[in-house]
Amino acid sequence: MSKGRILSGMQPSGRFHLGNYLGALENWVKLQDEYECFFSIVDWHALTSSYEDTSKIPERIHEMAIDWLSAGLDPEKNVIFVQSHVKEHAELHLLLSMMTPLSWLERVPTYKDKLQQLGVQGKDINTYGFLGYPVLMTADIILYKADTIPVGEDQLPHLELSREMVRRFNNLYQPIFPEPKPNLSKSSILPGIDGRKMSKSYGNDIPFAASPDELRSRVRLMITDPQRIKRTDAGNPDVCTVFTFHKIFNGEQSIEIAQSCREATIGCVDCKKRLADKMVNDLAEMHVRRLALEANPGRVKEILVYGAERARKVAASTMEEVRQAMHLA
Ligand code: TRP
């Protein structure tokens, strides 16, 4: 039995790394069996902070679709679609924008932060579209009457605003929409190969698309306990990046691995090999799916066309109700 309806979205902002997968996508893959799910590649949202050069969008959408599908999101179980393929998002965004007080948008904590942060990088996003980011996000959600929204902690202020907007709409016109509540994805605890936060800009990431060989070579580059110089030195797993990965990928067995490190019965080379073997094994199925999709770009397009058709049906019916409620039918 389905628990409810989920909608979530991600901006197509370039290839995933393993941390992105463990943070959000892995959660989505679990949720797909329990809920009726809509997952959207939100290309219009990507424009809110990056509107000048739009040339990479098609390629990024394609890459994101491959990341999602190879992670195991099933295009039959879920509705997987591109936001801009369903024009109803724009219509609902416009209607919601009429009833959203400016003060609500200006007080979203992420608004001023990001404005300032990107301003420092020389990006001018003092735009109408950027201020309206949470309005567009609300339209995404309520167009499908979603009640459960898997997001990271950073999105909580946006969801709070979505709930306020739903209450406002329901009071002003007709009670059409459920209030969306968050389903928090655990933030990824996976560090980069140098132990800092995993980030493409630090060059310490492990690409989600990595082949078995690439995975092995990234693991080989991981920073271990700097005090452990000779093979016979006892190591301290608590300061070792390889060990942090063991805890994530090898669960219970990491206890024994930590012990062997402290007693110097395993060396770093073998310890890394053991980790790489496990990661390659865990990610093998995803890699096989990825190769198949990469060999067949037409199939990826088809899946997105099919998803948009299914999304549009639901969106069109919600918009009928909205127009009725607002005397715009
Ligand atoms: N704002 C979200 C993010 O950057 C992406 C997003 C757009 C979204 N629309 C959404 C998330 C609707 C959940 C529901 O992560």
Short mmCIF file of N, CA, C and O in Angstrom, two decimals, residues 53-181:
data_model
loop_
_atom_site.label_atom_id
_atom_site.label_comp_id
_atom_site.label_asym_id
_atom_site.label_seq_id
_atom_site.Cartn_x
_atom_site.Cartn_y
_atom_site.Cartn_z
N ASP A 53 24.63 31.65 -19.67
CA ASP A 53 25.04 30.61 -20.61
C ASP A 53 24.20 29.38 -20.38
O ASP A 53 24.36 28.68 -19.39
N THR A 54 23.30 29.13 -21.29
CA THR A 54 22.37 28.01 -21.12
C THR A 54 22.75 26.83 -22.02
O THR A 54 22.02 25.84 -22.10
N SER A 55 23.91 26.94 -22.67
CA SER A 55 24.24 25.96 -23.72
C SER A 55 24.47 24.54 -23.18
O SER A 55 24.34 23.58 -23.91
N LYS A 56 24.84 24.43 -21.91
CA LYS A 56 25.16 23.10 -21.39
C LYS A 56 23.94 22.36 -20.84
O LYS A 56 24.06 21.21 -20.41
N ILE A 57 22.80 23.04 -20.81
CA ILE A 57 21.63 22.43 -20.15
C ILE A 57 21.23 21.07 -20.74
O ILE A 57 21.06 20.11 -19.99
N PRO A 58 21.12 20.96 -22.08
CA PRO A 58 20.68 19.65 -22.62
C PRO A 58 21.59 18.50 -22.20
O PRO A 58 21.12 17.43 -21.80
N GLU A 59 22.89 18.74 -22.27
CA GLU A 59 23.85 17.71 -21.91
C GLU A 59 23.73 17.34 -20.42
O GLU A 59 23.80 16.17 -20.03
N ARG A 60 23.52 18.34 -19.59
CA ARG A 60 23.42 18.09 -18.15
C ARG A 60 22.15 17.35 -17.78
O ARG A 60 22.14 16.54 -16.85
N ILE A 61 21.09 17.63 -18.49
CA ILE A 61 19.84 16.90 -18.26
C ILE A 61 20.05 15.43 -18.59
O ILE A 61 19.67 14.53 -17.84
N HIS A 62 20.71 15.21 -19.72
CA HIS A 62 20.97 13.84 -20.16
C HIS A 62 21.83 13.09 -19.13
O HIS A 62 21.53 11.96 -18.75
N GLU A 63 22.88 13.76 -18.66
CA GLU A 63 23.76 13.13 -17.66
C GLU A 63 23.02 12.84 -16.37
O GLU A 63 23.20 11.80 -15.75
N MET A 64 22.16 13.78 -15.97
CA MET A 64 21.43 13.57 -14.72
C MET A 64 20.46 12.40 -14.85
O MET A 64 20.35 11.56 -13.95
N ALA A 65 19.82 12.31 -16.00
CA ALA A 65 18.90 11.19 -16.21
C ALA A 65 19.67 9.87 -16.12
O ALA A 65 19.21 8.91 -15.49
N ILE A 66 20.85 9.83 -16.70
CA ILE A 66 21.65 8.60 -16.63
C ILE A 66 22.06 8.30 -15.19
O ILE A 66 21.98 7.16 -14.73
N ASP A 67 22.46 9.32 -14.44
CA ASP A 67 22.81 9.12 -13.02
C ASP A 67 21.62 8.52 -12.26
O ASP A 67 21.77 7.57 -11.49
N TRP A 68 20.45 9.07 -12.45
CA TRP A 68 19.26 8.61 -11.73
C TRP A 68 18.91 7.17 -12.10
O TRP A 68 18.65 6.34 -11.24
N LEU A 69 18.91 6.92 -13.40
CA LEU A 69 18.48 5.59 -13.85
C LEU A 69 19.51 4.54 -13.47
O LEU A 69 19.16 3.44 -13.05
N SER A 70 20.78 4.89 -13.58
CA SER A 70 21.76 3.87 -13.21
C SER A 70 21.78 3.64 -11.70
O SER A 70 22.07 2.54 -11.25
N ALA A 71 21.40 4.64 -10.93
CA ALA A 71 21.29 4.44 -9.47
C ALA A 71 20.18 3.45 -9.13
O ALA A 71 20.15 2.91 -8.03
N GLY A 72 19.24 3.27 -10.05
CA GLY A 72 18.20 2.29 -9.81
C GLY A 72 16.79 2.87 -9.73
O GLY A 72 15.86 2.17 -9.33
N LEU A 73 16.61 4.13 -10.08
CA LEU A 73 15.25 4.67 -10.15
C LEU A 73 14.57 4.03 -11.36
O LEU A 73 15.09 4.08 -12.47
N ASP A 74 13.42 3.45 -11.11
CA ASP A 74 12.71 2.70 -12.13
C ASP A 74 11.72 3.62 -12.85
O ASP A 74 10.82 4.18 -12.22
N PRO A 75 11.86 3.78 -14.16
CA PRO A 75 11.00 4.73 -14.88
C PRO A 75 9.55 4.25 -15.03
O PRO A 75 8.71 5.03 -15.49
N GLU A 76 9.27 3.03 -14.66
CA GLU A 76 7.88 2.57 -14.64
C GLU A 76 7.24 2.87 -13.28
O GLU A 76 6.13 3.36 -13.21
N LYS A 77 7.98 2.53 -12.22
CA LYS A 77 7.46 2.77 -10.87
C LYS A 77 7.29 4.25 -10.59
O LYS A 77 6.39 4.66 -9.87
N ASN A 78 8.23 5.06 -11.07
CA ASN A 78 8.24 6.49 -10.77
C ASN A 78 7.97 7.29 -12.02
O ASN A 78 8.24 6.82 -13.12
N VAL A 79 7.49 8.51 -11.82
CA VAL A 79 7.39 9.42 -12.95
C VAL A 79 8.65 10.28 -12.96
O VAL A 79 8.87 11.09 -12.06
N ILE A 80 9.48 10.04 -13.95
CA ILE A 80 10.76 10.75 -14.05
C ILE A 80 10.67 11.71 -15.24
O ILE A 80 10.43 11.28 -16.36
N PHE A 81 10.81 12.99 -14.96
CA PHE A 81 10.56 13.95 -16.04
C PHE A 81 11.38 15.23 -15.87
O PHE A 81 11.92 15.51 -14.80
N VAL A 82 11.42 16.01 -16.95
CA VAL A 82 12.10 17.29 -16.96
C VAL A 82 11.05 18.38 -16.72
O VAL A 82 10.02 18.43 -17.40
N GLN A 83 11.32 19.24 -15.76
CA GLN A 83 10.37 20.30 -15.38
C GLN A 83 9.86 21.10 -16.59
O GLN A 83 8.66 21.29 -16.75
N SER A 84 10.75 21.54 -17.46
CA SER A 84 10.32 22.42 -18.56
C SER A 84 9.51 21.68 -19.62
O SER A 84 8.95 22.31 -20.52
N HIS A 85 9.42 20.36 -19.54
CA HIS A 85 8.58 19.62 -20.47
C HIS A 85 7.11 19.70 -20.06
O HIS A 85 6.23 19.30 -20.83
N VAL A 86 6.86 20.17 -18.85
CA VAL A 86 5.48 20.24 -18.35
C VAL A 86 5.17 21.71 -18.06
O VAL A 86 5.49 22.24 -16.99
N LYS A 87 4.55 22.37 -19.04
CA LYS A 87 4.40 23.82 -18.98
C LYS A 87 3.50 24.29 -17.84
O LYS A 87 3.52 25.46 -17.46
N GLU A 88 2.71 23.37 -17.31
CA GLU A 88 1.83 23.72 -16.18
C GLU A 88 2.62 24.26 -14.99
O GLU A 88 2.09 25.03 -14.20
N HIS A 89 3.89 23.85 -14.87
CA HIS A 89 4.70 24.39 -13.77
C HIS A 89 4.78 25.92 -13.89
O HIS A 89 4.75 26.63 -12.89
N ALA A 90 4.87 26.41 -15.12
CA ALA A 90 5.01 27.85 -15.35
C ALA A 90 3.69 28.57 -15.06
O ALA A 90 3.68 29.65 -14.46
N GLU A 91 2.59 27.95 -15.44
CA GLU A 91 1.29 28.58 -15.20
C GLU A 91 1.01 28.68 -13.70
O GLU A 91 0.60 29.73 -13.19
N LEU A 92 1.26 27.60 -13.00
CA LEU A 92 1.00 27.62 -11.55
C LEU A 92 1.97 28.56 -10.84
O LEU A 92 1.58 29.29 -9.92
N HIS A 93 3.19 28.60 -11.31
CA HIS A 93 4.17 29.54 -10.74
C HIS A 93 3.66 30.98 -10.88
O HIS A 93 3.71 31.78 -9.95
N LEU A 94 3.12 31.28 -12.04
CA LEU A 94 2.61 32.64 -12.26
C LEU A 94 1.45 32.95 -11.31
O LEU A 94 1.42 34.00 -10.66
N LEU A 95 0.50 32.02 -11.21
CA LEU A 95 -0.65 32.28 -10.34
C LEU A 95 -0.21 32.42 -8.88
O LEU A 95 -0.66 33.33 -8.18
N LEU A 96 0.69 31.55 -8.46
CA LEU A 96 1.17 31.64 -7.07
C LEU A 96 1.91 32.95 -6.82
O LEU A 96 1.84 33.52 -5.73
N SER A 97 2.60 33.42 -7.83
CA SER A 97 3.40 34.65 -7.66
C SER A 97 2.50 35.84 -7.34
O SER A 97 2.92 36.79 -6.69
N MET A 98 1.25 35.78 -7.79
CA MET A 98 0.31 36.88 -7.54
C MET A 98 -0.05 36.98 -6.06
O MET A 98 -0.37 38.05 -5.58
N MET A 99 -0.01 35.86 -5.36
CA MET A 99 -0.50 35.85 -3.97
C MET A 99 0.62 35.66 -2.96
O MET A 99 0.36 35.42 -1.80
N THR A 100 1.85 35.77 -3.43
CA THR A 100 2.98 35.58 -2.50
C THR A 100 3.51 36.94 -2.06
O THR A 100 4.03 37.70 -2.88
N PRO A 101 3.40 37.25 -0.78
CA PRO A 101 3.95 38.53 -0.30
C PRO A 101 5.46 38.57 -0.49
O PRO A 101 6.15 37.58 -0.20
N LEU A 102 5.94 39.70 -0.98
CA LEU A 102 7.39 39.86 -1.16
C LEU A 102 8.16 39.59 0.12
O LEU A 102 9.24 38.98 0.09
N SER A 103 7.58 40.02 1.23
CA SER A 103 8.29 39.88 2.51
C SER A 103 8.56 38.41 2.83
O SER A 103 9.58 38.08 3.42
N TRP A 104 7.66 37.53 2.43
CA TRP A 104 7.88 36.10 2.67
C TRP A 104 9.12 35.61 1.94
O TRP A 104 9.88 34.79 2.45
N LEU A 105 9.29 36.11 0.73
CA LEU A 105 10.43 35.65 -0.08
C LEU A 105 11.73 36.26 0.42
O LEU A 105 12.76 35.59 0.48
N GLU A 106 11.65 37.53 0.79
CA GLU A 106 12.87 38.23 1.22
C GLU A 106 13.41 37.68 2.53
O GLU A 106 14.60 37.77 2.80
N ARG A 107 12.52 37.09 3.34
CA ARG A 107 13.02 36.62 4.63
C ARG A 107 13.48 35.16 4.60
O ARG A 107 13.94 34.63 5.62
N VAL A 108 13.42 34.49 3.44
CA VAL A 108 13.97 33.13 3.34
C VAL A 108 15.48 33.22 3.58
O VAL A 108 16.17 33.95 2.86
N PRO A 109 15.99 32.54 4.61
CA PRO A 109 17.41 32.75 4.97
C PRO A 109 18.38 32.46 3.83
O PRO A 109 19.40 33.13 3.68
N THR A 110 18.07 31.46 3.01
CA THR A 110 18.99 31.12 1.93
C THR A 110 19.05 32.22 0.85
O THR A 110 20.00 32.30 0.09
N TYR A 111 18.00 33.05 0.81
CA TYR A 111 17.94 34.06 -0.25
C TYR A 111 19.09 35.05 -0.15
O TYR A 111 19.91 35.17 -1.05
N LYS A 112 19.19 35.74 0.99
CA LYS A 112 20.24 36.77 1.15
C LYS A 112 21.63 36.13 1.14
O LYS A 112 22.57 36.67 0.57
N ASP A 113 21.73 34.95 1.77
CA ASP A 113 23.02 34.24 1.80
C ASP A 113 23.56 33.99 0.41
O ASP A 113 24.69 34.30 0.08
N LYS A 114 22.70 33.41 -0.41
CA LYS A 114 23.16 33.00 -1.73
C LYS A 114 23.39 34.21 -2.64
O LYS A 114 24.32 34.22 -3.44
N LEU A 115 22.53 35.20 -2.46
CA LEU A 115 22.68 36.45 -3.22
C LEU A 115 24.07 37.02 -2.98
O LEU A 115 24.79 37.40 -3.90
N GLN A 116 24.44 37.03 -1.71
CA GLN A 116 25.72 37.61 -1.31
C GLN A 116 26.87 36.72 -1.79
O GLN A 116 27.82 37.19 -2.40
N GLN A 117 26.72 35.43 -1.55
CA GLN A 117 27.75 34.46 -1.91
C GLN A 117 28.07 34.50 -3.40
O GLN A 117 29.22 34.55 -3.82
N LEU A 118 27.01 34.51 -4.23
CA LEU A 118 27.23 34.54 -5.67
C LEU A 118 27.69 35.92 -6.13
O LEU A 118 28.43 36.05 -7.10
N GLY A 119 27.26 36.95 -5.38
CA GLY A 119 27.68 38.32 -5.68
C GLY A 119 29.20 38.43 -5.59
O GLY A 119 29.86 39.03 -6.43
N VAL A 120 29.76 37.79 -4.56
CA VAL A 120 31.21 37.79 -4.35
C VAL A 120 31.92 37.15 -5.55
O VAL A 120 32.97 37.59 -5.98
N GLN A 121 31.29 36.12 -6.09
CA GLN A 121 31.87 35.44 -7.26
C GLN A 121 31.61 36.21 -8.56
O GLN A 121 31.86 35.71 -9.65
N GLY A 122 31.03 37.41 -8.42
CA GLY A 122 30.80 38.25 -9.59
C GLY A 122 29.54 37.91 -10.38
O GLY A 122 29.37 38.31 -11.52
N LYS A 123 28.64 37.17 -9.74
CA LYS A 123 27.40 36.79 -10.42
C LYS A 123 26.26 37.69 -9.94
O LYS A 123 26.05 37.80 -8.74
N ASP A 124 25.57 38.31 -10.87
CA ASP A 124 24.45 39.15 -10.47
C ASP A 124 23.15 38.36 -10.55
O ASP A 124 22.65 38.06 -11.63
N ILE A 125 22.63 38.01 -9.40
CA ILE A 125 21.33 37.33 -9.41
C ILE A 125 20.29 38.13 -8.65
O ILE A 125 19.42 37.61 -7.99
N ASN A 126 20.43 39.46 -8.76
CA ASN A 126 19.38 40.34 -8.24
C ASN A 126 18.21 40.33 -9.21
O ASN A 126 17.86 41.35 -9.79
N THR A 127 17.64 39.15 -9.40
CA THR A 127 16.59 39.04 -10.40
C THR A 127 15.28 38.61 -9.77
O THR A 127 15.24 38.03 -8.68
N TYR A 128 14.24 38.88 -10.52
CA TYR A 128 12.88 38.47 -10.19
C TYR A 128 12.83 36.94 -10.06
O TYR A 128 12.26 36.40 -9.12
N GLY A 129 13.44 36.26 -11.01
CA GLY A 129 13.41 34.80 -11.02
C GLY A 129 14.08 34.18 -9.80
O GLY A 129 13.57 33.22 -9.23
N PHE A 130 15.19 34.75 -9.40
CA PHE A 130 15.90 34.16 -8.25
C PHE A 130 15.10 34.36 -6.96
O PHE A 130 15.00 33.45 -6.13
N LEU A 131 14.53 35.55 -6.81
CA LEU A 131 13.70 35.79 -5.63
C LEU A 131 12.53 34.81 -5.58
O LEU A 131 12.13 34.34 -4.54
N GLY A 132 12.03 34.49 -6.77
CA GLY A 132 10.86 33.62 -6.86
C GLY A 132 11.16 32.12 -6.84
O GLY A 132 10.25 31.30 -6.99
N TYR A 133 12.41 31.78 -6.63
CA TYR A 133 12.82 30.37 -6.59
C TYR A 133 11.87 29.50 -5.76
O TYR A 133 11.39 28.47 -6.23
N PRO A 134 11.56 29.90 -4.51
CA PRO A 134 10.67 29.04 -3.70
C PRO A 134 9.24 28.98 -4.23
O PRO A 134 8.52 28.03 -3.93
N VAL A 135 8.85 29.97 -5.02
CA VAL A 135 7.50 29.95 -5.60
C VAL A 135 7.45 28.86 -6.68
O VAL A 135 6.50 28.07 -6.76
N LEU A 136 8.50 28.82 -7.48
CA LEU A 136 8.58 27.79 -8.51
C LEU A 136 8.66 26.40 -7.87
O LEU A 136 8.02 25.45 -8.32
N MET A 137 9.40 26.31 -6.79
CA MET A 137 9.52 25.03 -6.09
C MET A 137 8.16 24.61 -5.53
O MET A 137 7.79 23.42 -5.59
N THR A 138 7.41 25.56 -5.01
CA THR A 138 6.08 25.24 -4.50
C THR A 138 5.17 24.75 -5.63
O THR A 138 4.43 23.77 -5.47
N ALA A 139 5.26 25.43 -6.77
CA ALA A 139 4.47 24.98 -7.92
C ALA A 139 4.83 23.54 -8.28
O ALA A 139 3.94 22.70 -8.51
N ASP A 140 6.12 23.21 -8.29
CA ASP A 140 6.56 21.84 -8.60
C ASP A 140 5.85 20.83 -7.70
O ASP A 140 5.43 19.76 -8.14
N ILE A 141 5.79 21.19 -6.43
CA ILE A 141 5.28 20.24 -5.43
C ILE A 141 3.77 20.08 -5.51
O ILE A 141 3.24 18.98 -5.58
N ILE A 142 3.07 21.22 -5.52
CA ILE A 142 1.62 21.12 -5.34
C ILE A 142 0.91 20.77 -6.65
O ILE A 142 -0.20 20.28 -6.62
N LEU A 143 1.59 20.97 -7.77
CA LEU A 143 1.02 20.55 -9.05
C LEU A 143 0.68 19.07 -9.03
O LEU A 143 -0.21 18.60 -9.72
N TYR A 144 1.41 18.31 -8.23
CA TYR A 144 1.18 16.86 -8.13
C TYR A 144 0.54 16.50 -6.80
O TYR A 144 0.45 15.33 -6.45
N LYS A 145 0.12 17.53 -6.05
CA LYS A 145 -0.45 17.33 -4.72
C LYS A 145 0.41 16.40 -3.86
O LYS A 145 -0.10 15.53 -3.15
N ALA A 146 1.71 16.61 -3.97
CA ALA A 146 2.62 15.77 -3.20
C ALA A 146 2.53 16.16 -1.72
O ALA A 146 2.39 17.34 -1.39
N ASP A 147 2.59 15.16 -0.85
CA ASP A 147 2.53 15.45 0.59
C ASP A 147 3.86 15.18 1.29
O ASP A 147 4.06 15.57 2.43
N THR A 148 4.77 14.49 0.62
CA THR A 148 6.03 14.11 1.25
C THR A 148 7.18 14.51 0.33
O THR A 148 7.19 14.12 -0.85
N ILE A 149 8.11 15.28 0.87
CA ILE A 149 9.15 15.86 0.01
C ILE A 149 10.54 15.49 0.53
O ILE A 149 11.01 16.04 1.53
N PRO A 150 11.21 14.53 -0.12
CA PRO A 150 12.56 14.19 0.32
C PRO A 150 13.54 15.29 -0.09
O PRO A 150 13.69 15.57 -1.28
N VAL A 151 14.13 15.91 0.91
CA VAL A 151 15.09 16.99 0.65
C VAL A 151 16.19 16.96 1.70
O VAL A 151 16.06 16.30 2.73
N GLY A 152 17.22 17.70 1.43
CA GLY A 152 18.27 17.93 2.43
C GLY A 152 17.85 19.07 3.35
O GLY A 152 16.92 19.83 3.06
N GLU A 153 18.56 19.18 4.45
CA GLU A 153 18.25 20.17 5.47
C GLU A 153 18.20 21.59 4.92
O GLU A 153 17.40 22.41 5.35
N ASP A 154 19.07 21.86 3.93
CA ASP A 154 19.14 23.21 3.36
C ASP A 154 17.83 23.66 2.72
O ASP A 154 17.60 24.85 2.53
N GLN A 155 16.96 22.71 2.42
CA GLN A 155 15.72 23.06 1.73
C GLN A 155 14.54 23.29 2.69
O GLN A 155 13.44 23.61 2.26
N LEU A 156 14.78 23.11 3.98
CA LEU A 156 13.67 23.23 4.93
C LEU A 156 12.99 24.60 4.93
O LEU A 156 11.75 24.67 4.98
N PRO A 157 13.76 25.70 4.85
CA PRO A 157 13.07 27.01 4.79
C PRO A 157 12.16 27.14 3.56
O PRO A 157 11.10 27.76 3.64
N HIS A 158 12.59 26.54 2.45
CA HIS A 158 11.74 26.59 1.25
C HIS A 158 10.43 25.84 1.47
O HIS A 158 9.36 26.30 1.07
N LEU A 159 10.53 24.71 2.13
CA LEU A 159 9.32 23.91 2.37
C LEU A 159 8.37 24.59 3.34
O LEU A 159 7.15 24.51 3.21
N GLU A 160 8.96 25.28 4.31
CA GLU A 160 8.15 26.05 5.26
C GLU A 160 7.32 27.07 4.48
O GLU A 160 6.11 27.23 4.71
N LEU A 161 7.96 27.72 3.56
CA LEU A 161 7.26 28.71 2.73
C LEU A 161 6.20 28.03 1.86
O LEU A 161 5.10 28.57 1.68
N SER A 162 6.51 26.86 1.34
CA SER A 162 5.51 26.14 0.53
C SER A 162 4.26 25.87 1.36
O SER A 162 3.14 26.00 0.86
N ARG A 163 4.46 25.48 2.60
CA ARG A 163 3.29 25.21 3.45
C ARG A 163 2.47 26.47 3.67
O ARG A 163 1.24 26.44 3.61
N GLU A 164 3.15 27.59 3.88
CA GLU A 164 2.43 28.85 4.06
C GLU A 164 1.65 29.21 2.81
O GLU A 164 0.52 29.70 2.88
N MET A 165 2.26 28.96 1.67
CA MET A 165 1.57 29.30 0.42
C MET A 165 0.36 28.40 0.19
O MET A 165 -0.67 28.85 -0.31
N VAL A 166 0.50 27.14 0.55
CA VAL A 166 -0.62 26.21 0.43
C VAL A 166 -1.78 26.68 1.32
O VAL A 166 -2.93 26.73 0.89
N ARG A 167 -1.45 27.05 2.55
CA ARG A 167 -2.51 27.52 3.46
C ARG A 167 -3.19 28.75 2.89
O ARG A 167 -4.41 28.89 2.94
N ARG A 168 -2.40 29.62 2.32
CA ARG A 168 -2.96 30.85 1.76
C ARG A 168 -3.89 30.53 0.59
O ARG A 168 -4.99 31.05 0.50
N PHE A 169 -3.41 29.67 -0.30
CA PHE A 169 -4.25 29.31 -1.44
C PHE A 169 -5.54 28.65 -0.97
O PHE A 169 -6.63 29.02 -1.39
N ASN A 170 -5.39 27.67 -0.08
CA ASN A 170 -6.57 26.93 0.40
C ASN A 170 -7.58 27.84 1.09
O ASN A 170 -8.79 27.63 0.97
N ASN A 171 -7.10 28.86 1.79
CA ASN A 171 -8.01 29.82 2.45
C ASN A 171 -8.65 30.78 1.48
O ASN A 171 -9.83 31.08 1.57
N LEU A 172 -7.86 31.27 0.54
CA LEU A 172 -8.37 32.28 -0.39
C LEU A 172 -9.38 31.69 -1.38
O LEU A 172 -10.38 32.32 -1.68
N TYR A 173 -9.11 30.49 -1.87
CA TYR A 173 -9.93 29.94 -2.96
C TYR A 173 -10.66 28.68 -2.50
O TYR A 173 -11.75 28.78 -1.93
N GLN A 174 -10.01 27.53 -2.72
CA GLN A 174 -10.63 26.27 -2.27
C GLN A 174 -9.55 25.37 -1.70
O GLN A 174 -8.42 25.42 -2.17
N PRO A 175 -9.90 24.56 -0.72
CA PRO A 175 -8.88 23.68 -0.14
C PRO A 175 -8.53 22.53 -1.08
O PRO A 175 -9.07 21.44 -0.97
N ILE A 176 -7.62 22.79 -1.98
CA ILE A 176 -7.24 21.80 -2.99
C ILE A 176 -5.99 21.03 -2.60
O ILE A 176 -5.84 19.86 -2.91
N PHE A 177 -5.08 21.73 -1.91
CA PHE A 177 -3.72 21.17 -1.77
C PHE A 177 -3.41 20.66 -0.36
O PHE A 177 -3.76 21.32 0.62
N PRO A 178 -2.74 19.52 -0.27
CA PRO A 178 -2.21 19.08 1.03
C PRO A 178 -0.96 19.88 1.37
O PRO A 178 -0.27 20.38 0.48
N GLU A 179 -0.69 20.01 2.67
CA GLU A 179 0.55 20.70 3.08
C GLU A 179 1.72 19.73 2.97
O GLU A 179 1.70 18.66 3.57
N PRO A 180 2.73 20.12 2.21
CA PRO A 180 3.85 19.19 2.00
C PRO A 180 4.79 19.14 3.21
O PRO A 180 5.18 20.17 3.73
N LYS A 181 5.11 17.94 3.64
CA LYS A 181 6.06 17.82 4.77
C LYS A 181 7.38 17.19 4.30
O LYS A 181 7.39 16.39 3.36
#
